[in-house]
Amino acid sequence: MAFTLAFPGRAPVAYGRRAVPQLFEELQKPEPEDKMRALNSLCDLLHDPEHLYQTVRSGLLETLNPLLRDPDSTVRTRTCDLLRQVAAHSIGCRALLLPSLVASLSLLLDDPHSGCRVAVHRILNLLALLPSGADVLLSLVPKLMLRLTDTLLETNEEDGAEELGSKETAQEEGSKETTLEEGSKEEDEVEENDKGVEERKGKDGNEEIRDEEGETEQGFEESKEENEELEEDENQEEIKRDKGQKEGEKEQGDKQVNIKQEQQEQEEEEMVLLLSTLTRCSYLDPLPALASDGVKLLRDKLAHSSAHVRREAAAAMLALSIPMEGKQQLCDLGVLSDLIPLLQDQDTEVRANAAGVCAFTFVVTTGKVQGVELGLIPILLDIVSLEELSTDSLVSVGRVNKDLLQRRKTLLLYCLRALSVVSDYPAARRLLLEERPLLERRTDTDPELRQATQSVLKAISWSPL
Amino acid sequence: MKELESLVENLKIKFNEENSEKKKEQDQVRKLEQTLEKEREEFRETIKTVPLRTRRSLQTAARPALQSSISLTFLPLRPSRAVENRSKYREAPPDQSQSHYGNIMYDRRVVRGNTYAQRILPTTTQAELAEMQKQQEQRRKAVAQRKAREQIRVRTPEALQGRQHTEVQTELYLEELSNIVMENDVQCQTDAFLDKPDTPLFIPAKSGVDATTQIEDGELFDFDREVQSVLEVLVGKVMEQSLLEVMEEEELACLRAQQRAFEERRDVQLTEVQKLQEQERRHTEEKKRRIAQQNEVLKKEKEIAEKIAARAYTQQYLANLVPSIFTSLRCHGFFVNTVQTDVETNFMPWLMNEISSSLDKRYDARSVLDDIIKERRPARERKTCCKLSRGTEAAKKILFLISKD
C-alpha cells in the first residue's frame, strides 16, 4: 500500500533477482492499466545495468514483441520508451537487433499516434549509432524515406490548416512578426517549438545530446533572446485578450494552439530523429538512400522552418554527397542553389553542414562549374573572413564554449576545404587569386586550420607551368 | 344368560358374515395379487432370458432389426395404414365390402392409460416358444408348490357344530379396526418473508484483568536523531545514484562529442582525399587523352609515310605500264590508223603487184627482146647480145619508154 501511495501508476517490484522476471510476467496480463504500471516500473528498473543484463541474458526482450502490437497506443509508446532505455546500453543495443523486434518497430513507424512514432524514431536513432545497427537499419532505409515523404505531406497540410486558423493565432503570429527579425509565420512558431523542445529536454534527461549541442551556438543566444521576447509578447497578447475577448474563447484558442504546437513539436522531433538516423545509415552505405530519391526528398527539407530539421537535412545531404552518384545527382538536381540560403543561416551547424555539402560537391567538375556560376565562392569567402575574428575571441572555459569552438572550427574547415577543392577550376582560381591576401592574413591558433589555409593557398597558386 | 348367549350368537353370526365377506374380499385381493405376481414373475423371467437390447426394445416397442441401444425411434414394419373400425360383436366376415374407418381414439383395441402395470405380451419366436413352455411349466410347478404348501399349512380347525369362530381382540383396550384412517387436514402458512435483521455484533464478555500502557514522547527514541542517519543514507544513495547517472551522461556526451569531432575531421579529410582523387583522376584522364592523342598523331604519320611509299612504288611500277599497254594494244591492233592500214593492206600490195607486174612486163619485154635479138643475130650478135644484155639498162629504158607509150 505504501508502494502504491509512494509511486502511483507503478507496479510493485519484487526483490533482487525476481524483480525483472516478475514484472515481465505482469506484462502478460490483459488489462492495459496493469501493463502500463508494469512498464513504468520496468522503465525505472532498466536504468540499472545489472537489471538490464539480466533482461538481455534471459531473452525476455522477445516477450515485448506482442506489446508493440498492442491496440492501446499508450502501451505501445511506453514499450518504445522501455526499448529506448535498453538501446542506450551497448548490450541492449545488440540484443535489440533481433529481426523480429526490428520488424515490429518498422511496423510501428506507420503508427497513427505521433508520440509512438517519435519514440520509435528515438530507438532507431540509438540503434543507428552502432555500425551493426546501422547495417540492420539499411534495409529499413527505403521505408524511412517513405516516412520522409509522408511527413512532408503532413507538414504541408498542417501549415495550410494553421494558416486558415483562428483569429487568436493570427493575432499572435502578427505580433510576433512585428517584433522578431525573421519574417515568416512558420519560423515564429518554430522558435516557440524550439523553446518547447528545450523545455522537454530539460525534463527528460536522456535526450539526444546532439539536440542539446545544436542549441549551444550564437544561434542559441539569439534564439534565447527571441524566446524571451516571445514570452513578453505572449503576456501582452494574453492581457489584450483578457480585455478584449471572452475567456472561454481565449482558452479554446490557447488549447487549439497548444495542441497544434505539441503536434508540430512532435512532428519536428520525429523529422529530426528520422533525418539523423538516415544520416548515420548513409554514412555506412549511401546507396539505398540514393536509390530511393534521397537527394530530392532531402532538398525539400532543406528549406524547412525549423533549424534542427535544416541541420539534420543538411547533414544527411552531406552523407549522400560523399559517393560519386550522390554528387552527380546533386549537380543534376541543382541542390547547390538551395544551399545558398543555408550558408547564410543563423545556426552555425546548418552553415557547417551546408559548407560540407558544397565541399563534397565541388569535387566533381560540374559541381565546380555550378559553384562558380551560382556565386558560392564569395559566400564562402565571407564566412571565412567573418569567422576569423570570432575564433580567437572566445577563450572562456566550459564545455558549452568548447562545443561552440568545435562548431566554428568545423565550419571554417569545410569552407576552406571547399575553396581548395574548387580552385582546381581555373575560373575559381582567378577569383580566389584576387582574394589571396585575405587568406594570407589569417592567423589561426589551431594547427588544422592553419594547414587548411595553407592547402588553399597552395591550390590557388598552382599553375600548369 | 340365554339372552347373552343369543346376543353372543348374533354377534358371532354378524362377525362371521363380516369375516366371510372380508374373507371373500381378501381372497379376491389375494387372487388378484397372485395373478399380478404371476404376471410379474413371468415378465421378469421372460425379460431375463432376453438380451438387454431386446428388453429395451420390448419396453420401447422398437423394431427388432434396427436395434441401437440409444435410439428410440419407431420404424414400422409395414407402411402405415388407417385402422379399421371393428365392431363389438362378431359379424360374418365376408359381409363387409366397404371398410369403415373409425376414430382410433375410441378403438377398443387401443391400450390406454399407463403402461407400466399392464400385461405386456412378449413377442413369440421359435426359440422363445420353448422357453415359454418351460416358463409355463415352471409356473405350473410353482402354483402346484404353493398349493401344496397351502395344504400343508396348518390352519385353525373349523368350528364345531353350532359354533362360530370370531375374531376378537384380546388386549386390555379394544381398538376399532378399520381401514378408514381418521384424517385431519391442518394447514399452516408462514408470514411473508421479512428481512433478516443484522446479527448483533458479537462482543464476548469481558474476561481478564485490564492493563494499560502508554509510550510518551521521547521514551522510545528521538525521531530527529534516529531519522538523520536514515535520511543520510537515503539522500546519499539518491545523490550517488543521480551523480552516477549524470556522470554517465556526461561521459557519454563527451564520447559522442569526441566521436563527432572525429567524424567531422574525417569528413574534412575526406574532402581533401576526394579532391586529390578527383585531381588524380583528371590528371590520369588528361594523360590518357594526351597519350591517345599522341598515338593518334603517330599513327597518322605512319600512315602518311606508308601512303607516300606506296604511292612512289606504284608510280614506279606503273611507269612502264602505260607504254606497254599501248604497245600491246597496238600489237593487238587496237590503235589502228585506218588510212595507214588501208594503205598497207590494200594499196601497197596492189602497188607491189603492179610493180611486179610492170617489172614482169619489163622482163618479158626484155626476154622477148633478147629472143628477138637472138633470133636475128645469132653468132655475132651473141656478143652484141652480151653487150646488149649489158646494155639492158638502155634496153630497159627503151622498153620502159615503149611500155610507157
PDB file of N, CA, C and O in Angstrom, chain A residues 68 76-88 93 96 101 105 108 116-129 137 208 273 277:
ATOM      1  N   LEU A  68       4.279  -4.544 -28.611  1.00  0.00           N
ATOM      2  CA  LEU A  68       4.467  -3.499 -29.609  1.00  0.00           C
ATOM      3  C   LEU A  68       3.298  -3.456 -30.572  1.00  0.00           C
ATOM      4  O   LEU A  68       3.132  -2.483 -31.297  1.00  0.00           O
ATOM      5  N   ARG A  76       1.948   1.008 -26.285  1.00  0.00           N
ATOM      6  CA  ARG A  76       2.965   0.937 -27.329  1.00  0.00           C
ATOM      7  C   ARG A  76       4.049   1.967 -27.084  1.00  0.00           C
ATOM      8  O   ARG A  76       5.254   1.671 -27.189  1.00  0.00           O
ATOM      9  N   THR A  77       3.588   3.196 -26.762  1.00  0.00           N
ATOM     10  CA  THR A  77       4.575   4.266 -26.547  1.00  0.00           C
ATOM     11  C   THR A  77       5.485   3.935 -25.384  1.00  0.00           C
ATOM     12  O   THR A  77       6.710   4.121 -25.467  1.00  0.00           O
ATOM     13  N   ARG A  78       4.877   3.413 -24.325  1.00  0.00           N
ATOM     14  CA  ARG A  78       5.708   3.115 -23.155  1.00  0.00           C
ATOM     15  C   ARG A  78       6.688   1.995 -23.448  1.00  0.00           C
ATOM     16  O   ARG A  78       7.822   2.009 -22.970  1.00  0.00           O
ATOM     17  N   THR A  79       6.228   1.006 -24.209  1.00  0.00           N
ATOM     18  CA  THR A  79       7.143  -0.082 -24.583  1.00  0.00           C
ATOM     19  C   THR A  79       8.305   0.465 -25.394  1.00  0.00           C
ATOM     20  O   THR A  79       9.457   0.030 -25.218  1.00  0.00           O
ATOM     21  N   CYS A  80       7.994   1.428 -26.265  1.00  0.00           N
ATOM     22  CA  CYS A  80       9.079   2.021 -27.045  1.00  0.00           C
ATOM     23  C   CYS A  80      10.045   2.783 -26.143  1.00  0.00           C
ATOM     24  O   CYS A  80      11.266   2.721 -26.352  1.00  0.00           O
ATOM     25  N   ASP A  81       9.501   3.468 -25.149  1.00  0.00           N
ATOM     26  CA  ASP A  81      10.392   4.161 -24.202  1.00  0.00           C
ATOM     27  C   ASP A  81      11.290   3.164 -23.497  1.00  0.00           C
ATOM     28  O   ASP A  81      12.489   3.401 -23.291  1.00  0.00           O
ATOM     29  N   LEU A  82      10.681   2.040 -23.133  1.00  0.00           N
ATOM     30  CA  LEU A  82      11.452   0.996 -22.460  1.00  0.00           C
ATOM     31  C   LEU A  82      12.568   0.488 -23.359  1.00  0.00           C
ATOM     32  O   LEU A  82      13.727   0.353 -22.944  1.00  0.00           O
ATOM     33  N   LEU A  83      12.226   0.247 -24.608  1.00  0.00           N
ATOM     34  CA  LEU A  83      13.234  -0.248 -25.539  1.00  0.00           C
ATOM     35  C   LEU A  83      14.321   0.779 -25.765  1.00  0.00           C
ATOM     36  O   LEU A  83      15.475   0.441 -26.018  1.00  0.00           O
ATOM     37  N   ARG A  84      13.927   2.037 -25.663  1.00  0.00           N
ATOM     38  CA  ARG A  84      14.915   3.087 -25.823  1.00  0.00           C
ATOM     39  C   ARG A  84      15.916   3.052 -24.680  1.00  0.00           C
ATOM     40  O   ARG A  84      17.126   3.236 -24.887  1.00  0.00           O
ATOM     41  N   GLN A  85      15.403   2.798 -23.463  1.00  0.00           N
ATOM     42  CA  GLN A  85      16.308   2.619 -22.332  1.00  0.00           C
ATOM     43  C   GLN A  85      17.273   1.485 -22.605  1.00  0.00           C
ATOM     44  O   GLN A  85      18.460   1.562 -22.316  1.00  0.00           O
ATOM     45  N   VAL A  86      16.707   0.400 -23.135  1.00  0.00           N
ATOM     46  CA  VAL A  86      17.544  -0.766 -23.412  1.00  0.00           C
ATOM     47  C   VAL A  86      18.585  -0.423 -24.469  1.00  0.00           C
ATOM     48  O   VAL A  86      19.744  -0.814 -24.369  1.00  0.00           O
ATOM     49  N   ALA A  87      18.170   0.340 -25.452  1.00  0.00           N
ATOM     50  CA  ALA A  87      19.074   0.644 -26.562  1.00  0.00           C
ATOM     51  C   ALA A  87      20.180   1.602 -26.167  1.00  0.00           C
ATOM     52  O   ALA A  87      21.193   1.703 -26.857  1.00  0.00           O
ATOM     53  N   ALA A  88      19.987   2.316 -25.051  1.00  0.00           N
ATOM     54  CA  ALA A  88      21.026   3.249 -24.633  1.00  0.00           C
ATOM     55  C   ALA A  88      22.272   2.519 -24.162  1.00  0.00           C
ATOM     56  O   ALA A  88      23.328   3.113 -24.024  1.00  0.00           O
ATOM     57  N   CYS A  93      21.554  -2.693 -27.033  1.00  0.00           N
ATOM     58  CA  CYS A  93      21.511  -2.320 -28.444  1.00  0.00           C
ATOM     59  C   CYS A  93      21.702  -3.540 -29.323  1.00  0.00           C
ATOM     60  O   CYS A  93      20.972  -3.754 -30.292  1.00  0.00           O
ATOM     61  N   LEU A  96      18.754  -5.756 -29.282  1.00  0.00           N
ATOM     62  CA  LEU A  96      17.589  -5.243 -29.998  1.00  0.00           C
ATOM     63  C   LEU A  96      17.646  -5.521 -31.481  1.00  0.00           C
ATOM     64  O   LEU A  96      16.687  -5.290 -32.193  1.00  0.00           O
ATOM     65  N   LEU A 101      12.122  -8.068 -33.574  1.00  0.00           N
ATOM     66  CA  LEU A 101      11.889  -6.767 -32.934  1.00  0.00           C
ATOM     67  C   LEU A 101      12.002  -5.644 -33.954  1.00  0.00           C
ATOM     68  O   LEU A 101      11.211  -4.705 -33.955  1.00  0.00           O
ATOM     69  N   LEU A 105       9.220  -2.902 -34.893  1.00  0.00           N
ATOM     70  CA  LEU A 105       9.493  -1.460 -34.822  1.00  0.00           C
ATOM     71  C   LEU A 105       9.218  -0.798 -36.150  1.00  0.00           C
ATOM     72  O   LEU A 105       8.680   0.310 -36.213  1.00  0.00           O
ATOM     73  N   LEU A 108       5.688  -0.159 -36.493  1.00  0.00           N
ATOM     74  CA  LEU A 108       5.239   0.976 -35.680  1.00  0.00           C
ATOM     75  C   LEU A 108       5.560   2.308 -36.316  1.00  0.00           C
ATOM     76  O   LEU A 108       5.039   3.332 -35.875  1.00  0.00           O
ATOM     77  N   CYS A 116       4.008   7.768 -30.318  1.00  0.00           N
ATOM     78  CA  CYS A 116       4.590   6.440 -30.513  1.00  0.00           C
ATOM     79  C   CYS A 116       5.650   6.483 -31.596  1.00  0.00           C
ATOM     80  O   CYS A 116       6.723   5.898 -31.459  1.00  0.00           O
ATOM     81  N   ARG A 117       5.340   7.197 -32.670  1.00  0.00           N
ATOM     82  CA  ARG A 117       6.291   7.285 -33.770  1.00  0.00           C
ATOM     83  C   ARG A 117       7.581   7.943 -33.317  1.00  0.00           C
ATOM     84  O   ARG A 117       8.679   7.499 -33.675  1.00  0.00           O
ATOM     85  N   VAL A 118       7.425   9.000 -32.528  1.00  0.00           N
ATOM     86  CA  VAL A 118       8.629   9.704 -32.039  1.00  0.00           C
ATOM     87  C   VAL A 118       9.480   8.749 -31.213  1.00  0.00           C
ATOM     88  O   VAL A 118      10.708   8.703 -31.354  1.00  0.00           O
ATOM     89  N   ALA A 119       8.813   7.960 -30.363  1.00  0.00           N
ATOM     90  CA  ALA A 119       9.557   7.020 -29.513  1.00  0.00           C
ATOM     91  C   ALA A 119      10.297   6.001 -30.371  1.00  0.00           C
ATOM     92  O   ALA A 119      11.455   5.651 -30.103  1.00  0.00           O
ATOM     93  N   VAL A 120       9.627   5.511 -31.400  1.00  0.00           N
ATOM     94  CA  VAL A 120      10.269   4.528 -32.276  1.00  0.00           C
ATOM     95  C   VAL A 120      11.486   5.148 -32.950  1.00  0.00           C
ATOM     96  O   VAL A 120      12.534   4.527 -33.078  1.00  0.00           O
ATOM     97  N   HIS A 121      11.329   6.406 -33.343  1.00  0.00           N
ATOM     98  CA  HIS A 121      12.448   7.063 -34.002  1.00  0.00           C
ATOM     99  C   HIS A 121      13.616   7.247 -33.058  1.00  0.00           C
ATOM    100  O   HIS A 121      14.780   7.163 -33.474  1.00  0.00           O
ATOM    101  N   ARG A 122      13.305   7.474 -31.796  1.00  0.00           N
ATOM    102  CA  ARG A 122      14.413   7.590 -30.826  1.00  0.00           C
ATOM    103  C   ARG A 122      15.196   6.298 -30.766  1.00  0.00           C
ATOM    104  O   ARG A 122      16.431   6.282 -30.726  1.00  0.00           O
ATOM    105  N   ILE A 123      14.431   5.195 -30.733  1.00  0.00           N
ATOM    106  CA  ILE A 123      15.104   3.889 -30.661  1.00  0.00           C
ATOM    107  C   ILE A 123      15.983   3.692 -31.889  1.00  0.00           C
ATOM    108  O   ILE A 123      17.150   3.282 -31.790  1.00  0.00           O
ATOM    109  N   LEU A 124      15.401   3.978 -33.058  1.00  0.00           N
ATOM    110  CA  LEU A 124      16.149   3.748 -34.289  1.00  0.00           C
ATOM    111  C   LEU A 124      17.386   4.626 -34.344  1.00  0.00           C
ATOM    112  O   LEU A 124      18.427   4.213 -34.857  1.00  0.00           O
ATOM    113  N   ASN A 125      17.248   5.823 -33.798  1.00  0.00           N
ATOM    114  CA  ASN A 125      18.395   6.724 -33.774  1.00  0.00           C
ATOM    115  C   ASN A 125      19.536   6.139 -32.957  1.00  0.00           C
ATOM    116  O   ASN A 125      20.698   6.158 -33.373  1.00  0.00           O
ATOM    117  N   LEU A 126      19.164   5.593 -31.794  1.00  0.00           N
ATOM    118  CA  LEU A 126      20.197   4.990 -30.956  1.00  0.00           C
ATOM    119  C   LEU A 126      20.792   3.758 -31.610  1.00  0.00           C
ATOM    120  O   LEU A 126      21.988   3.490 -31.516  1.00  0.00           O
ATOM    121  N   LEU A 127      19.934   3.012 -32.280  1.00  0.00           N
ATOM    122  CA  LEU A 127      20.437   1.815 -32.958  1.00  0.00           C
ATOM    123  C   LEU A 127      21.419   2.185 -34.056  1.00  0.00           C
ATOM    124  O   LEU A 127      22.388   1.483 -34.311  1.00  0.00           O
ATOM    125  N   ALA A 128      21.106   3.314 -34.714  1.00  0.00           N
ATOM    126  CA  ALA A 128      21.926   3.687 -35.859  1.00  0.00           C
ATOM    127  C   ALA A 128      23.326   4.117 -35.451  1.00  0.00           C
ATOM    128  O   ALA A 128      24.229   4.141 -36.283  1.00  0.00           O
ATOM    129  N   LEU A 129      23.498   4.439 -34.168  1.00  0.00           N
ATOM    130  CA  LEU A 129      24.836   4.854 -33.740  1.00  0.00           C
ATOM    131  C   LEU A 129      25.824   3.711 -33.782  1.00  0.00           C
ATOM    132  O   LEU A 129      27.017   3.906 -33.889  1.00  0.00           O
ATOM    133  N   LEU A 137      19.626  -1.419 -40.114  1.00  0.00           N
ATOM    134  CA  LEU A 137      18.665  -0.379 -40.491  1.00  0.00           C
ATOM    135  C   LEU A 137      18.750  -0.017 -41.971  1.00  0.00           C
ATOM    136  O   LEU A 137      17.862   0.637 -42.486  1.00  0.00           O
ATOM    137  N   GLU A 208      18.629  13.236 -26.770  1.00  0.00           N
ATOM    138  CA  GLU A 208      19.767  13.226 -27.678  1.00  0.00           C
ATOM    139  C   GLU A 208      20.727  14.338 -27.319  1.00  0.00           C
ATOM    140  O   GLU A 208      20.322  15.483 -27.157  1.00  0.00           O
ATOM    141  N   LEU A 273      14.804  13.243 -35.751  1.00  0.00           N
ATOM    142  CA  LEU A 273      15.336  11.913 -35.450  1.00  0.00           C
ATOM    143  C   LEU A 273      15.453  11.079 -36.710  1.00  0.00           C
ATOM    144  O   LEU A 273      16.445  10.370 -36.914  1.00  0.00           O
ATOM    145  N   THR A 277      18.888   9.521 -38.194  1.00  0.00           N
ATOM    146  CA  THR A 277      19.045   8.083 -38.447  1.00  0.00           C
ATOM    147  C   THR A 277      19.487   7.843 -39.874  1.00  0.00           C
ATOM    148  O   THR A 277      20.394   7.036 -40.144  1.00  0.00           O
TER     149      THR A 277
END
